[in-house]
mmCIF file of C-alpha atoms in Angstrom:
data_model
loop_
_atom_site.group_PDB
_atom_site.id
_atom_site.type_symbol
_atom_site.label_atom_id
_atom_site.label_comp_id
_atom_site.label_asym_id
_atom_site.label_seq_id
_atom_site.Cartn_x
_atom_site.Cartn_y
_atom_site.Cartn_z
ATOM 1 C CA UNK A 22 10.285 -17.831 21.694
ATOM 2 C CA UNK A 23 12.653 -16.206 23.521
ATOM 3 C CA UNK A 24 15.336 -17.455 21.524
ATOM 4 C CA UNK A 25 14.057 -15.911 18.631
ATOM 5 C CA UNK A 26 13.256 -12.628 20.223
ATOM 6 C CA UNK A 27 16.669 -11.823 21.683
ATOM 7 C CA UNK A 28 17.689 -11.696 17.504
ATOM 8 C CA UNK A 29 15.919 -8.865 17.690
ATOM 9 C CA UNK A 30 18.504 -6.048 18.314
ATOM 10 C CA UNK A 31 16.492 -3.306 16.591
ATOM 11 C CA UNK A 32 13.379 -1.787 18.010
ATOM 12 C CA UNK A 33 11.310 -2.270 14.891
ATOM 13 C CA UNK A 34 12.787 -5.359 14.216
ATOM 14 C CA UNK A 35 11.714 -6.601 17.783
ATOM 15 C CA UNK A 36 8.281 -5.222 16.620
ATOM 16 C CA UNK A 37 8.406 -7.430 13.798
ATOM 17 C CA UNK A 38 9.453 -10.317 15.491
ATOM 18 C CA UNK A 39 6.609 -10.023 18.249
ATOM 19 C CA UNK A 40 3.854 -10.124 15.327
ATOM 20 C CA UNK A 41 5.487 -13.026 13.535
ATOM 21 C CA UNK A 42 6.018 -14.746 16.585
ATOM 22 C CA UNK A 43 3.667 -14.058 19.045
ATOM 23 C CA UNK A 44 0.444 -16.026 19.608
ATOM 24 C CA UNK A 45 -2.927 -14.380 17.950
ATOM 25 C CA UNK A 46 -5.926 -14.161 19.575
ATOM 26 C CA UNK A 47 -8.676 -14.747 17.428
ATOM 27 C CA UNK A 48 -11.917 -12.761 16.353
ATOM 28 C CA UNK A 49 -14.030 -14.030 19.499
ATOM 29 C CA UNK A 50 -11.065 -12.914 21.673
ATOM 30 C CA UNK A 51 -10.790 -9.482 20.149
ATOM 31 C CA UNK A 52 -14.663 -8.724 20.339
ATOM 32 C CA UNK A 53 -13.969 -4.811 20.842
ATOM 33 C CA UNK A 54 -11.507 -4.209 18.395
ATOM 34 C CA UNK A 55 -11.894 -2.409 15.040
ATOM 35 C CA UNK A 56 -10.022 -4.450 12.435
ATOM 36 C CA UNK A 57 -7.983 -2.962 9.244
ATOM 37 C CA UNK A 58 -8.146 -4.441 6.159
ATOM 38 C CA UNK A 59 -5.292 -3.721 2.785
ATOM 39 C CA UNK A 60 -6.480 -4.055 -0.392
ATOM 40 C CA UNK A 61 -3.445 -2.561 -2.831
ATOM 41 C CA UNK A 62 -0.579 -3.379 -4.813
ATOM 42 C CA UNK A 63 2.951 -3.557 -4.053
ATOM 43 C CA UNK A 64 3.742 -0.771 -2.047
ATOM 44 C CA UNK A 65 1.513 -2.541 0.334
ATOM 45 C CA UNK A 66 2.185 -6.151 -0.040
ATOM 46 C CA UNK A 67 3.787 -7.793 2.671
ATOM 47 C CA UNK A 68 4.792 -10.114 0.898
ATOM 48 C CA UNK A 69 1.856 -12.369 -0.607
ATOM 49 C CA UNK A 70 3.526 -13.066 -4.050
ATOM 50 C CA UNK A 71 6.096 -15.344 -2.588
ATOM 51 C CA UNK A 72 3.145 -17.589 -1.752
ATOM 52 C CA UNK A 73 1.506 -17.487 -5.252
ATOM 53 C CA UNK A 74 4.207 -18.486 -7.645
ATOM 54 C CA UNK A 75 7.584 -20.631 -8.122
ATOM 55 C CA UNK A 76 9.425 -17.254 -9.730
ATOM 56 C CA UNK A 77 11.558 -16.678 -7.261
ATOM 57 C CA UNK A 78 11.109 -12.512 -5.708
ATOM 58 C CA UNK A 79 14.098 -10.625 -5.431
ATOM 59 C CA UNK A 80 12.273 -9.243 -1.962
ATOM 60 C CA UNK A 81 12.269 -12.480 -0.365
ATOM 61 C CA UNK A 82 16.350 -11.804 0.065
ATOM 62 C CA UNK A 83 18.664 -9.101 1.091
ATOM 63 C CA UNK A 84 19.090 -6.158 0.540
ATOM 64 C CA UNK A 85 15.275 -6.362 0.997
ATOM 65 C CA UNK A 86 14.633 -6.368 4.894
ATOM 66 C CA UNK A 87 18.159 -5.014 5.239
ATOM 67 C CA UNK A 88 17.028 -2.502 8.183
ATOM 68 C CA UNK A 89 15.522 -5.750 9.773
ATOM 69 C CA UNK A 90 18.417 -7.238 10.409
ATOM 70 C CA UNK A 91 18.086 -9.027 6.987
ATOM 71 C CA UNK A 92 15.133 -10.580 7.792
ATOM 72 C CA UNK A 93 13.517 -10.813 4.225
ATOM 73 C CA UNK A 94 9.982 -11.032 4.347
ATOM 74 C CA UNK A 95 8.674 -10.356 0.328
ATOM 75 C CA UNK A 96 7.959 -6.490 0.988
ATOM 76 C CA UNK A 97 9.216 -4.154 -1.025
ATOM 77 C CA UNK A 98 11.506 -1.766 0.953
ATOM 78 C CA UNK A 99 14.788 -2.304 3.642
ATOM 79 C CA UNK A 100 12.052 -2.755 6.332
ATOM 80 C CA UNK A 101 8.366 -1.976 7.259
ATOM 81 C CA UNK A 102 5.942 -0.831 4.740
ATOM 82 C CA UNK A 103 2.846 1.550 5.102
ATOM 83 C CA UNK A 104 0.409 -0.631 6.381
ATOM 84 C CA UNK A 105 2.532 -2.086 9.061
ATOM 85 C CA UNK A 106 2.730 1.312 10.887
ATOM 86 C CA UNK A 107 -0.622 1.932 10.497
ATOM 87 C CA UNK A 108 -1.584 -1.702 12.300
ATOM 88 C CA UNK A 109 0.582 -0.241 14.912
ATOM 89 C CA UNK A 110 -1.095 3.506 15.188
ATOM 90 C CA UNK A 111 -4.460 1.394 15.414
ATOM 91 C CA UNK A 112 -2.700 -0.599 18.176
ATOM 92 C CA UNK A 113 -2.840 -3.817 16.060
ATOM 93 C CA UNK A 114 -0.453 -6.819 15.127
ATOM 94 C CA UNK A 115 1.481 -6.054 12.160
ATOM 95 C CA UNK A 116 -0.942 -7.947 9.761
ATOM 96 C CA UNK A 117 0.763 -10.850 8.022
ATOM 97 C CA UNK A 118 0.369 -12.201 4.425
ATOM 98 C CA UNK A 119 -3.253 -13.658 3.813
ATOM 99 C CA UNK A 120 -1.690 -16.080 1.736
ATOM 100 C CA UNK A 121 0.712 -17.650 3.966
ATOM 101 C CA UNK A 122 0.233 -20.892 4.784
ATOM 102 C CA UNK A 123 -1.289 -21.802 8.031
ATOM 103 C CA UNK A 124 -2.279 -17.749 9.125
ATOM 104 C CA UNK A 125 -5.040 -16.916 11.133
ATOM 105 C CA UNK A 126 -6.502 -13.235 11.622
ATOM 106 C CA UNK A 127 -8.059 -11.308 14.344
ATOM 107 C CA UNK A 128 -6.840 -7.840 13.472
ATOM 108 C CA UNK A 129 -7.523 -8.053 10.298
ATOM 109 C CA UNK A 130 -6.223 -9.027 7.010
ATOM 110 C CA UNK A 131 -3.971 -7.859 4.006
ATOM 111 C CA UNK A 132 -4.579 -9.159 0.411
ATOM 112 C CA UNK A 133 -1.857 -6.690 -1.136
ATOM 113 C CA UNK A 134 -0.367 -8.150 -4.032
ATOM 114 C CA UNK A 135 2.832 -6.457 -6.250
ATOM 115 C CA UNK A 136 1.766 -5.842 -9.450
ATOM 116 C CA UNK A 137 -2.080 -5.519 -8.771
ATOM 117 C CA UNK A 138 -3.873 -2.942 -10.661
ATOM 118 C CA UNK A 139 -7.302 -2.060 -11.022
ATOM 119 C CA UNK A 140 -8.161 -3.407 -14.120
ATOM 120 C CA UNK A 141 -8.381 -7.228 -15.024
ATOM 121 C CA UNK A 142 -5.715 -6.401 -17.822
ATOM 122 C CA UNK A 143 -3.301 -5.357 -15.480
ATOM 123 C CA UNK A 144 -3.224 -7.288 -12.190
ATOM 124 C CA UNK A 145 -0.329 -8.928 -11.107
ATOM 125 C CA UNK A 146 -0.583 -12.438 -9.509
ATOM 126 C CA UNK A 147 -3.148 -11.818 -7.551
ATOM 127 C CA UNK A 148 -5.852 -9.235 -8.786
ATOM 128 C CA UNK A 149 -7.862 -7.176 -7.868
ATOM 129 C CA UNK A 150 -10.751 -8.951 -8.299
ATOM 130 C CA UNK A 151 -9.462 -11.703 -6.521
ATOM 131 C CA UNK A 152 -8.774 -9.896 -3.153
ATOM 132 C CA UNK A 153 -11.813 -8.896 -2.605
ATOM 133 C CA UNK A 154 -12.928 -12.330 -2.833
ATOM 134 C CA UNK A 155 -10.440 -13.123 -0.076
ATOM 135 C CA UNK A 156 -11.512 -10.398 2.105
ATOM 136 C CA UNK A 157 -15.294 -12.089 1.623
ATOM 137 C CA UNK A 158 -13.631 -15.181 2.533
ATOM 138 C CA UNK A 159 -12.537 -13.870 6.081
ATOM 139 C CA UNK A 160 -15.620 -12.137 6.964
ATOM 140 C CA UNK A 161 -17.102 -15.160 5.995
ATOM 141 C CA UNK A 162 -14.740 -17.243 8.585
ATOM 142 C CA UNK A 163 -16.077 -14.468 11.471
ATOM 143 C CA UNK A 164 -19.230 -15.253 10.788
ATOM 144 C CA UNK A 165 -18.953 -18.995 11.242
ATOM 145 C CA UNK A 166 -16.741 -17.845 14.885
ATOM 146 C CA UNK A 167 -18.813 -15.045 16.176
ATOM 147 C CA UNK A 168 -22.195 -15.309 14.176
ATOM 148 C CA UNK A 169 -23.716 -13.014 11.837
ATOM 149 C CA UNK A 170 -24.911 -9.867 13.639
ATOM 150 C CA UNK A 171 -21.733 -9.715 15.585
ATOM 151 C CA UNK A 172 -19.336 -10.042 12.084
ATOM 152 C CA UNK A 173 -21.895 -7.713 10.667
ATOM 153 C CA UNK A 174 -21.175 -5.239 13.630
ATOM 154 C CA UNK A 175 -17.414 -5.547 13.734
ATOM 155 C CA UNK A 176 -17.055 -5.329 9.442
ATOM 156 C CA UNK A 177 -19.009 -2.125 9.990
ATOM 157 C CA UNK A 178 -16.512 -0.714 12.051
ATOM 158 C CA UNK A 179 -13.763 -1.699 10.251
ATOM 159 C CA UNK A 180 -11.293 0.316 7.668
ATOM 160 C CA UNK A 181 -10.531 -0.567 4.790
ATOM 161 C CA UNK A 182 -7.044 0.726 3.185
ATOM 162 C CA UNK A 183 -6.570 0.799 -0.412
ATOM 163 C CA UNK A 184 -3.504 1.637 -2.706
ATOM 164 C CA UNK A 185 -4.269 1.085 -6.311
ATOM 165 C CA UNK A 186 -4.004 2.705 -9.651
ATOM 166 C CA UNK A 187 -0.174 3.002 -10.571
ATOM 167 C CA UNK A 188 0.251 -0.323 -12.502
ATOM 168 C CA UNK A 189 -2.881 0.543 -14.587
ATOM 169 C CA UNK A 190 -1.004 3.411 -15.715
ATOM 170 C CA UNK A 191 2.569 1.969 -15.996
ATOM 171 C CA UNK A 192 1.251 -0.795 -18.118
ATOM 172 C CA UNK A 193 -1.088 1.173 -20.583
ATOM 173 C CA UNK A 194 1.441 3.904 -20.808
ATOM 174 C CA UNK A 195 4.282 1.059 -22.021
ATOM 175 C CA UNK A 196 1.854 -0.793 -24.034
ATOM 176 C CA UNK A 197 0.042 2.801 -26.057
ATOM 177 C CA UNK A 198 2.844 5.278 -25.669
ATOM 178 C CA UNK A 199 1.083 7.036 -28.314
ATOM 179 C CA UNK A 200 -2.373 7.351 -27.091
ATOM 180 C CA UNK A 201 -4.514 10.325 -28.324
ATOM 181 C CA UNK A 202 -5.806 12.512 -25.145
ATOM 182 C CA UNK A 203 -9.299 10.906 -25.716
ATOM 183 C CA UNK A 204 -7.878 7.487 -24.982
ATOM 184 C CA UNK A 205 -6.001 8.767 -22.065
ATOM 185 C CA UNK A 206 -8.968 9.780 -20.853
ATOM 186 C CA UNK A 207 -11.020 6.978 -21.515
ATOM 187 C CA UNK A 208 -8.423 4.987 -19.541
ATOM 188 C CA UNK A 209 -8.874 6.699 -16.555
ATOM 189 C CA UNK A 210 -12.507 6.826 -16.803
ATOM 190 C CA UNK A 211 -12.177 2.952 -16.926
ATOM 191 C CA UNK A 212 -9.966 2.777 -13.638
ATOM 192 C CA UNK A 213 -12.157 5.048 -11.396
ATOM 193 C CA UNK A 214 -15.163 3.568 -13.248
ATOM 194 C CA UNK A 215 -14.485 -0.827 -12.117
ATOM 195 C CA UNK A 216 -12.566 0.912 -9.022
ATOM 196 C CA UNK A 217 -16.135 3.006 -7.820
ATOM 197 C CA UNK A 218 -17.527 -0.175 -8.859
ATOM 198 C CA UNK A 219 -15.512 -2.540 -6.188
ATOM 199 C CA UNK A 220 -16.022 -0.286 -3.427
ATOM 200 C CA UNK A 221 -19.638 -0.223 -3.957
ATOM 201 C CA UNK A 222 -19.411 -4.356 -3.671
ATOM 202 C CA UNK A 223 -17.568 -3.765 -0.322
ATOM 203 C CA UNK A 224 -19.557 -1.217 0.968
ATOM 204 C CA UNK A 225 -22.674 -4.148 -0.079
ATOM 205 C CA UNK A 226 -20.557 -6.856 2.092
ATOM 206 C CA UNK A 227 -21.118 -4.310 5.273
ATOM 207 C CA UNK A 228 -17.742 -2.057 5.110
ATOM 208 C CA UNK A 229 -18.460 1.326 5.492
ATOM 209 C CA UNK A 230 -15.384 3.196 5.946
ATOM 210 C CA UNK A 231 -12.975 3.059 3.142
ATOM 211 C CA UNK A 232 -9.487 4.839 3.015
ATOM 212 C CA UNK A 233 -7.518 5.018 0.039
ATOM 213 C CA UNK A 234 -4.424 6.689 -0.790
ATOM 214 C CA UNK A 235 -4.400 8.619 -4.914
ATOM 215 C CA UNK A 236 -1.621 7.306 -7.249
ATOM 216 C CA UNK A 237 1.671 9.060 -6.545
ATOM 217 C CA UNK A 238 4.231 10.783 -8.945
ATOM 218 C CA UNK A 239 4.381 7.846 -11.855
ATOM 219 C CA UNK A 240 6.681 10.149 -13.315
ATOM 220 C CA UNK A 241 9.698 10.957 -10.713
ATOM 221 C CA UNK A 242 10.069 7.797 -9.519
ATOM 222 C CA UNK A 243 13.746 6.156 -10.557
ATOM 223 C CA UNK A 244 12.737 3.047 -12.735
ATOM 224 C CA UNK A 245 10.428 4.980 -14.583
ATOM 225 C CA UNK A 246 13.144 8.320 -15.207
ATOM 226 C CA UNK A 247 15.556 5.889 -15.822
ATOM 227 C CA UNK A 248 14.200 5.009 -19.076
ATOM 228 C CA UNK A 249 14.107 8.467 -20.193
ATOM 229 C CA UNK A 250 17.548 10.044 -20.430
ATOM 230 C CA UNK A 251 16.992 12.851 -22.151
ATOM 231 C CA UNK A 252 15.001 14.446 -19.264
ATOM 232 C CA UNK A 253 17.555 16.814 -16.871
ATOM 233 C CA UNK A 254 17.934 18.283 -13.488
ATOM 234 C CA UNK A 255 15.424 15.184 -11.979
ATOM 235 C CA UNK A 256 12.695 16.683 -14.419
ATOM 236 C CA UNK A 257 9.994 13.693 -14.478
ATOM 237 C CA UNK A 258 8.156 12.086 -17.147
ATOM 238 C CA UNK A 259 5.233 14.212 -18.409
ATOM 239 C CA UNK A 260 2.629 11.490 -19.874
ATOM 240 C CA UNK A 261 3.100 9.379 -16.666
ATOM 241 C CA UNK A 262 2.409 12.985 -14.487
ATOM 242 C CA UNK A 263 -0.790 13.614 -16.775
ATOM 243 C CA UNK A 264 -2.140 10.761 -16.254
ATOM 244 C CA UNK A 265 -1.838 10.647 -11.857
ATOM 245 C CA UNK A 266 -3.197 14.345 -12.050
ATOM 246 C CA UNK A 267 -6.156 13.115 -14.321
ATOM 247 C CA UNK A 268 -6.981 9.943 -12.029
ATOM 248 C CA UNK A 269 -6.396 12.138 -8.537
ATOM 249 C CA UNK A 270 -8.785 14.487 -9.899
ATOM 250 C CA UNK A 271 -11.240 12.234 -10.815
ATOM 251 C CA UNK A 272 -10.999 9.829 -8.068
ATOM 252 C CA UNK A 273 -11.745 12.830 -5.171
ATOM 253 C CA UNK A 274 -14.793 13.042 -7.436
ATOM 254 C CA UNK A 275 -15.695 9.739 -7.596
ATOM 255 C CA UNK A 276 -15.595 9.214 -3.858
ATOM 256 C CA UNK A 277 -17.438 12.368 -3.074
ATOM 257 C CA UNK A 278 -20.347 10.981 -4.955
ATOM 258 C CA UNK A 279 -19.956 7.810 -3.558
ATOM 259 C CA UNK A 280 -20.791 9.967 0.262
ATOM 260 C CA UNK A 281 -23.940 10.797 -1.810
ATOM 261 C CA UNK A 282 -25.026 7.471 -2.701
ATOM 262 C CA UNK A 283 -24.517 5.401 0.295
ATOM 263 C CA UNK A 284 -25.287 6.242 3.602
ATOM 264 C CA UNK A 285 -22.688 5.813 6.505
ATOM 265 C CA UNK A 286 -20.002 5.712 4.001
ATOM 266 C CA UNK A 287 -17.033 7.431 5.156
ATOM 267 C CA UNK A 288 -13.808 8.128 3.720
ATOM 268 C CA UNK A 289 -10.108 9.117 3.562
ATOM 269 C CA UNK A 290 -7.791 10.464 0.593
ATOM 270 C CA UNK A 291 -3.982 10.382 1.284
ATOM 271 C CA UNK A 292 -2.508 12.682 -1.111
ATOM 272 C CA UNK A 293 0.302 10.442 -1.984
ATOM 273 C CA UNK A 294 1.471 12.019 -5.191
ATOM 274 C CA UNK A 295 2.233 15.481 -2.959
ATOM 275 C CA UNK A 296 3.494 14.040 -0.033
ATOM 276 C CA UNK A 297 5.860 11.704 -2.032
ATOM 277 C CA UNK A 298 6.990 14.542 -4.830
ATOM 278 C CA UNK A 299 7.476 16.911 -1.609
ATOM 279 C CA UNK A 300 10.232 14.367 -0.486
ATOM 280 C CA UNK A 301 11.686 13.367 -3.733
ATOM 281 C CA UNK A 302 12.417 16.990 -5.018
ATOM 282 C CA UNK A 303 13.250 18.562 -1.621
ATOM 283 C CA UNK A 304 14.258 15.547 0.815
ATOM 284 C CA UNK A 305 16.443 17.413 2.865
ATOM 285 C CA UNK A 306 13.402 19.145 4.533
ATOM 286 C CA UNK A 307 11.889 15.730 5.593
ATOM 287 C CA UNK A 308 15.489 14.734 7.061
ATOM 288 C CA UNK A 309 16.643 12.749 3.932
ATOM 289 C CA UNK A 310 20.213 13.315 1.638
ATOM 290 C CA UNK A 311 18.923 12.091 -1.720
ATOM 291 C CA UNK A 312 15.105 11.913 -2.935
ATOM 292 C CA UNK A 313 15.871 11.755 -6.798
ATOM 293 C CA UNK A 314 18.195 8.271 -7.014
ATOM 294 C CA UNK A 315 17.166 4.944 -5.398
ATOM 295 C CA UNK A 316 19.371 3.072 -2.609
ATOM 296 C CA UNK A 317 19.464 0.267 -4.242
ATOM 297 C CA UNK A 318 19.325 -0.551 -7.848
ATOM 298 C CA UNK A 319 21.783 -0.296 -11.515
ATOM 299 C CA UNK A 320 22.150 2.515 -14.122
ATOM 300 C CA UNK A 321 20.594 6.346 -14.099
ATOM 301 C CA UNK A 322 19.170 7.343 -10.643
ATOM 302 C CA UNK A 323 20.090 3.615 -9.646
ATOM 303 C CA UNK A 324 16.609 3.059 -10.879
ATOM 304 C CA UNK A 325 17.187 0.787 -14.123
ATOM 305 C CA UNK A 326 17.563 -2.959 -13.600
ATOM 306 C CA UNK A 327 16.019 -5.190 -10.315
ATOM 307 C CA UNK A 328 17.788 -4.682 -6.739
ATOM 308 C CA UNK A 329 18.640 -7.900 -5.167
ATOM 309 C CA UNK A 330 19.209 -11.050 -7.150
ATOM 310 C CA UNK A 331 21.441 -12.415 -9.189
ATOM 311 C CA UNK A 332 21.822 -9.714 -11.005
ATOM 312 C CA UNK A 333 25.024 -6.968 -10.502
ATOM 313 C CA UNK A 334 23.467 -3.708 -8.272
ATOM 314 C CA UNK A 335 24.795 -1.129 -6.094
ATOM 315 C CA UNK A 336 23.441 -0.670 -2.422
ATOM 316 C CA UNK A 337 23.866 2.555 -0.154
ATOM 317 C CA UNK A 338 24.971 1.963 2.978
ATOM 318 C CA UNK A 339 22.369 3.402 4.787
ATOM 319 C CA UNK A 340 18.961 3.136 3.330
ATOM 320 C CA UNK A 341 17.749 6.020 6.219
ATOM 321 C CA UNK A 342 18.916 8.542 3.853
ATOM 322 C CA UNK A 343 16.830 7.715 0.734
ATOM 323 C CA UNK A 344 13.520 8.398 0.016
ATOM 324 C CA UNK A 345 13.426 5.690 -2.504
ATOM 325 C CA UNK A 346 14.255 2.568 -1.764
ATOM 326 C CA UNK A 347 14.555 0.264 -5.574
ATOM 327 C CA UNK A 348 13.399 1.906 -8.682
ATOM 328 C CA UNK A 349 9.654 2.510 -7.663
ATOM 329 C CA UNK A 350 9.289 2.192 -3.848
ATOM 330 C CA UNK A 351 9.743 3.510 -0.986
ATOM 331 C CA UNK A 352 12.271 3.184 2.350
ATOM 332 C CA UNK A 353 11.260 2.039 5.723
ATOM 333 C CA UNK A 354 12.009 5.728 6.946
ATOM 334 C CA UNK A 355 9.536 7.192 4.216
ATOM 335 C CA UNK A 356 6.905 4.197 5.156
ATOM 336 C CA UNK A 357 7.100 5.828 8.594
ATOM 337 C CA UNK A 358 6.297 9.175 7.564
ATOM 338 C CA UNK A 359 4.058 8.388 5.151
ATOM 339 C CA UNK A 360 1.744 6.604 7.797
ATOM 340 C CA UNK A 361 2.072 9.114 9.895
ATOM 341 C CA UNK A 362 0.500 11.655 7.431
ATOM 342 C CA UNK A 363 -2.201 8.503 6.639
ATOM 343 C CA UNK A 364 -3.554 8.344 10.381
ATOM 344 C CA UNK A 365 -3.009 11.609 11.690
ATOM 345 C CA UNK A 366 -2.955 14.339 8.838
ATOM 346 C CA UNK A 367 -4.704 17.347 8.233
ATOM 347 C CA UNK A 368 -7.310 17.764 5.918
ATOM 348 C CA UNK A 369 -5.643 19.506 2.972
ATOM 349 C CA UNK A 370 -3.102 16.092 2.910
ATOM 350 C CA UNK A 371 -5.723 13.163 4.249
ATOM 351 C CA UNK A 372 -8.901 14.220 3.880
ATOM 352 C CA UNK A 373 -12.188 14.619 4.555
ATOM 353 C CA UNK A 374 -11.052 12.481 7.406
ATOM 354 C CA UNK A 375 -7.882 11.255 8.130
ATOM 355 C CA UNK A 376 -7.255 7.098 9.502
ATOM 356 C CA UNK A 377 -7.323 7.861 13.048
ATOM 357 C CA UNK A 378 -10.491 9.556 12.950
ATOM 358 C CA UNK A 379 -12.441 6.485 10.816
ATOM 359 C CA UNK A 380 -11.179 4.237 13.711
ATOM 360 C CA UNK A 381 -12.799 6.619 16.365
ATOM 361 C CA UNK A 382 -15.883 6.157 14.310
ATOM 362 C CA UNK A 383 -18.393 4.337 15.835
#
């Protein structure tokens, strides 16, 4: 152990290390603690896919983890993602893949999988669907440690952090490029409608406080202006805008009425798409030298092509002064900040509540 640890030379690496490395106590030990749960897609997974698949993921090897020393671990970014920081705001271990062999939880649990979507149509390896059943699986395992009524008390007062929506839109964008406004529409309505519909099951299971961060700027991030040349001056793509606004819009409706409907349902929206386009199009004011390229990555805005691999890239040399990390997310710098706004911002950002006020929830 100590070994290991003294590899740790950086202060979030050390971090890192300590949650990889450290023993965890289990549910029975942790009987006051609120637990965090990730439900989401690849700017959340921390690294699940590697344990679902023989393709071999780019983000299993450097650069990826490049800010940790190297130390790869499958998430997307140089270092820590979103959810890691908010473990640590909640004064949690940095929750480790659900699928990895051998893991056992007491903080709670992240089923975030890269290329997850919504819809069964467009889920990546593991859908979303599927990690709900996983998160039924662990409350299931509480209840055979600490009994029903005590699992039922601690799920209760539990959060639950989603990120989903973007890959419903990538994919139906790519695959009906020429969709009327009607379909468009109908699309969306079909997102919010099965994603309303899995937070109902969840609330059912005994979760009653649900954050969930809106879909961010489809449009501005590298990969997907990379494919559209003919846009200038970092302009971003207008169909992929259309359709975040549309879903944004109609998700804050969708979990207002859910308030309505069940009672001691509490939530959080994290207005991603501002707080992201804020530091793509002026990054200087949020301590950052480029928001409209990525760090690492080929071709326009270094966003065309895969970063890592065995494929030819190029690679900044510091990753701290990015935004973007690869062609669609983010650095461990913007993580940081990101969190930050998750747990602790105001209401016109994270609202009605923001993180740190559903964990003070009884």
């Amino acid at each position: 152990m100590a070994t290991t640890l003294t590899r740790c030379n950086h202060f979030l690496l050390a971090i890192l290390c300590a949650a990889i490395f450290n023993p965890i106590r289990t549910y029975a030990e942790r009987k006051d603690q609120k637990l965090l749960f990730i439900i989401g897609d690849s700017l959340f997974d921390p690294g699940n896919n590697q344990y679902t698949t023989a393709v071999h993921f780019p983000t299993t090897s450097f650069p990826y983890g490049m800010t940790l020393n190297n130390h790869s671990t499958g998430r997307f970014s140089d270092g820590l993602i979103v959810p890691d920081f908010i473990a640590l705001h909640a004064n949690l271990s940095i929750l480790r893949p659900f699928m990895k062999p051998g893991v056992k939880f007491s903080g709670g649990a992240n089923f975030a999988s890269g290329g997850a979507g919504v819809l069964d149509q467009y889920n990546g390896p593991i859908d979303f669907r599927t990690q709900t059943i996983d998160l039924k699986k662990v409350i299931s395992s509480m209840v055979k440690e600490v009994g029903e009524a005590e699992a039922k008390k601690r799920v209760m007062k539990s959060v639950l952090l989603f990120s989903l929506g973007g890959n419903d839109y990538f994919s139906y964008n790519s695959k009906y490029p020429n969709a009327t406004g009607a379909q468009k529409i109908q699309h969306v309505n079909a997102v919010i409608a099965k994603l309303t519909s899995g937070i109902k099951d969840l609330y059912n299971i005994g979760l009653r406080k649900i954050a969930i961060q809106n879909v961010g700027p489809l449009g501005c991030y590298p990969g997907t202006r990379s494919e559209h040349p003919e846009l200038v001056n970092g302009a971003c793509v207008p169909s992929l805008q259309a359709y975040a606004a549309q879903h944004n819009k109609a998700l804050a409706e969708a979990m207002k009425k859910l308030e309505t409907q069940l009672p001691g349902f509490k939530y959080s929206i994290f207005d991603y798409f501002h707080a992201l386009s804020a530091r793509i199009h002026n990054p200087t004011r949020y301590g950052f030298k480029v928001g409209l390229s990525a760090c690492c990555g080929s071709g326009l805005y270094n966003g065309a092509g895969r970063c890592g691999g065995d494929q030819n890239y190029s690679l900044c040399s510091n990753p701290n002064e990015y935004v973007l990390f690869d062609g669609g997310h983010h650095t461990q710098r913007t993580n940081k900040q990101l969190a930050e706004l998750l747990w602790n911002g105001i209401p016109k950002m994270t609202g009605p509540y923001n993180m740190k006020q559903l964990f003070q929830f009884a």
